[in-house]
mmCIF file of C-alpha atoms in Angstrom:
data_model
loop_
_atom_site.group_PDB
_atom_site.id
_atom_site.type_symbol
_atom_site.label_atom_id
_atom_site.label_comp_id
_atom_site.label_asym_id
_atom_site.label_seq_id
_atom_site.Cartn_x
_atom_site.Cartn_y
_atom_site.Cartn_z
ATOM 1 C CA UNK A 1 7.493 66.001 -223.196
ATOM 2 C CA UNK A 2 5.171 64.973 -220.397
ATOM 3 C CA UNK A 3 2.378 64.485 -223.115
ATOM 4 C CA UNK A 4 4.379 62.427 -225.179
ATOM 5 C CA UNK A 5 5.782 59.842 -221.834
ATOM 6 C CA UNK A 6 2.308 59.328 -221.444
ATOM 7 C CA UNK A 7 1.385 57.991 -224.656
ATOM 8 C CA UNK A 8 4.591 56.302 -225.366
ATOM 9 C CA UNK A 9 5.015 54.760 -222.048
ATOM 10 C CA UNK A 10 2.968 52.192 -220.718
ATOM 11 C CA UNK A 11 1.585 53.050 -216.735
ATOM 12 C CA UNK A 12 1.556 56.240 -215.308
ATOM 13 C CA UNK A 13 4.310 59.489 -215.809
ATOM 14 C CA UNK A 14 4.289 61.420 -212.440
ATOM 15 C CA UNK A 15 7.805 62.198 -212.464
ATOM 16 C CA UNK A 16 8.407 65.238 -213.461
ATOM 17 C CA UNK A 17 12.184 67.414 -213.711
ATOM 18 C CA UNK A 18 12.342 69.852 -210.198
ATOM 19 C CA UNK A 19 12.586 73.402 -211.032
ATOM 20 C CA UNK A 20 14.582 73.781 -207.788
ATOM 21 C CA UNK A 21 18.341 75.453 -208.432
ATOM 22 C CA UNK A 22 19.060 72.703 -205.697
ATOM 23 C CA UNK A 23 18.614 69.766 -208.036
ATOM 24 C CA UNK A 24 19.806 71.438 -211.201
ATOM 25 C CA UNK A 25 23.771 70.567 -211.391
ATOM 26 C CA UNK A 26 24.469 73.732 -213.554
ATOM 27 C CA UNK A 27 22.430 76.132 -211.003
ATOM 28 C CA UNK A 28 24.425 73.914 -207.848
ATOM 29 C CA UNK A 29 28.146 74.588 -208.835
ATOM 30 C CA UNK A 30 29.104 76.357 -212.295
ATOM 31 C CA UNK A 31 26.692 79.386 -212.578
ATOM 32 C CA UNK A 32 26.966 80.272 -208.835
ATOM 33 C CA UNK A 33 31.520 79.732 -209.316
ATOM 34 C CA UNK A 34 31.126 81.619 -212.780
ATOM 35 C CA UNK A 35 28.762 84.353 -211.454
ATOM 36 C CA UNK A 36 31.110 85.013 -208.401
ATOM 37 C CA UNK A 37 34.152 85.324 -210.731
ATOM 38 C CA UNK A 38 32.891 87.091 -213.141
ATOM 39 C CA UNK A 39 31.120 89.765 -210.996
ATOM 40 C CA UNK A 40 33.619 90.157 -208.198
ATOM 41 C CA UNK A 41 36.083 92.079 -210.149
ATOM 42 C CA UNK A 42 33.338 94.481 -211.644
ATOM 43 C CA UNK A 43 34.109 97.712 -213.271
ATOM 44 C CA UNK A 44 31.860 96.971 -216.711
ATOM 45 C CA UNK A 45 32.223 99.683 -218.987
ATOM 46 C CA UNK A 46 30.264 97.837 -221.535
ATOM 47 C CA UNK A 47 28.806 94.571 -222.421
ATOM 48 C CA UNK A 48 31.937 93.464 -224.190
ATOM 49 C CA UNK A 49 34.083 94.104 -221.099
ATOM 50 C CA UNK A 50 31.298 91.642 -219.625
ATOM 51 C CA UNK A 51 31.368 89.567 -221.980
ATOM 52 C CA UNK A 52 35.870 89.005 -222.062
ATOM 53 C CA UNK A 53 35.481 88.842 -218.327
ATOM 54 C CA UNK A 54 33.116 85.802 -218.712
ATOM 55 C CA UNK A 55 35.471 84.254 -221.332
ATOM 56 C CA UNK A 56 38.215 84.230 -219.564
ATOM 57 C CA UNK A 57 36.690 83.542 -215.998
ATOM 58 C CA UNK A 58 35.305 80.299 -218.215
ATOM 59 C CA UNK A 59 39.167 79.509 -219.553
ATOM 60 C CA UNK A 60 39.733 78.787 -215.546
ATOM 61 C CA UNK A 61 36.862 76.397 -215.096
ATOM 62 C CA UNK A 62 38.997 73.009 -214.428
ATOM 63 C CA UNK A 63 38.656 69.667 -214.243
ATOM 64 C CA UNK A 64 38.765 68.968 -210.659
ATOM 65 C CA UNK A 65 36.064 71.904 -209.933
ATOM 66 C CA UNK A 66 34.201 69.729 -212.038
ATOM 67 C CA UNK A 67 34.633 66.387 -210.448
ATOM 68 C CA UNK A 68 34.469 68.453 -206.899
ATOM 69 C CA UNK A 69 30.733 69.527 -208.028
ATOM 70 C CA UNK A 70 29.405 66.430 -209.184
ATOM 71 C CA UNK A 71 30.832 64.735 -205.666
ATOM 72 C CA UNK A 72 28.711 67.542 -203.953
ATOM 73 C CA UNK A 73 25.842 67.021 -206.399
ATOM 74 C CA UNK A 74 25.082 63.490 -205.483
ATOM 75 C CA UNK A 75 25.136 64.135 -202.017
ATOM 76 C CA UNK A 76 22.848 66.426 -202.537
ATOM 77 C CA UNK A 77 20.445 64.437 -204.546
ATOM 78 C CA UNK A 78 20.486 61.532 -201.889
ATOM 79 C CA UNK A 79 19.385 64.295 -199.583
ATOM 80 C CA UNK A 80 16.400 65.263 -201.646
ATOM 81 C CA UNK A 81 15.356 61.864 -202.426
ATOM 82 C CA UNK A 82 15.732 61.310 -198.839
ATOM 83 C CA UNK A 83 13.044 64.050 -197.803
ATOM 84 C CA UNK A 84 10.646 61.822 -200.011
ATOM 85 C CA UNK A 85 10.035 65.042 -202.398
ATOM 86 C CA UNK A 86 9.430 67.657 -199.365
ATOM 87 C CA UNK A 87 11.834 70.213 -197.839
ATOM 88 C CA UNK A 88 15.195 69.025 -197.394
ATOM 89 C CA UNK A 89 17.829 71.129 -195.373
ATOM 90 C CA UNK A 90 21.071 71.290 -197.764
ATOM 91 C CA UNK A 91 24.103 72.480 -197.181
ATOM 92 C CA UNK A 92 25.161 75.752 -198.833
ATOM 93 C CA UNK A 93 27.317 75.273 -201.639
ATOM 94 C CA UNK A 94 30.968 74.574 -200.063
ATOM 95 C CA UNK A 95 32.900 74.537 -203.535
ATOM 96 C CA UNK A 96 31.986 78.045 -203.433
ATOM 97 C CA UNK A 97 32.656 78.468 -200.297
ATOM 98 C CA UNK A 98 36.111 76.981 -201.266
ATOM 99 C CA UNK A 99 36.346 79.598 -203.955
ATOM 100 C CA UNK A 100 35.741 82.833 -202.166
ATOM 101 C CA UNK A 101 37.765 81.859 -199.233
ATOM 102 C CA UNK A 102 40.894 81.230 -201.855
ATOM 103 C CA UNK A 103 39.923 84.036 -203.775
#
């Protein structure tokens, strides 16, 4: 991708996507609720009891967890962009938080 911004866009690429599970909204909110929900109940006896668990932790994802996640995500953002690209000190993920303490 990077090779092909270069030669299609005029100036310099330097931006490049983070790697950090900070700025990645799927790492930030769904996988850590899904992974929680999925794995708190435990008791596999087999990949396909995994794999129902997963389906129907998924069938609970709402709407509003959804729209609470991308409120938390930009605040996190404007925290990273604040720190100019360095370390930023972010808070730890409160919709999970929310999640475990309602559990």
């Amino acid at each position: 991708m990077m090779k092909y911004l270069t030669k299609e866009v005029s100036g310099s690429v330097t931006l490049r996507l983070s790697n950090s599970l900070d700025t990645n909204p799927f790492d930030h909110g769904l996988r850590a609720w899904l992974e929680f929900r999925v794995y708190s109940g435990g008791g596999f006896t087999s990949t396909d009891d995994l794999k129902q668990r997963a389906v129907e932790v998924w069938d609970e994802l709402t709407l509003e967890m959804c729209r609470t996640w991308c409120s938390e995500f930009k605040e996190r953002m404007e925290t990273v962009v604040a720190a100019n690209g360095g370390q930023a000190k972010l808070r730890c993920n409160t919709t999970l938080d929310s999640v475990i303490r309602n559990y």
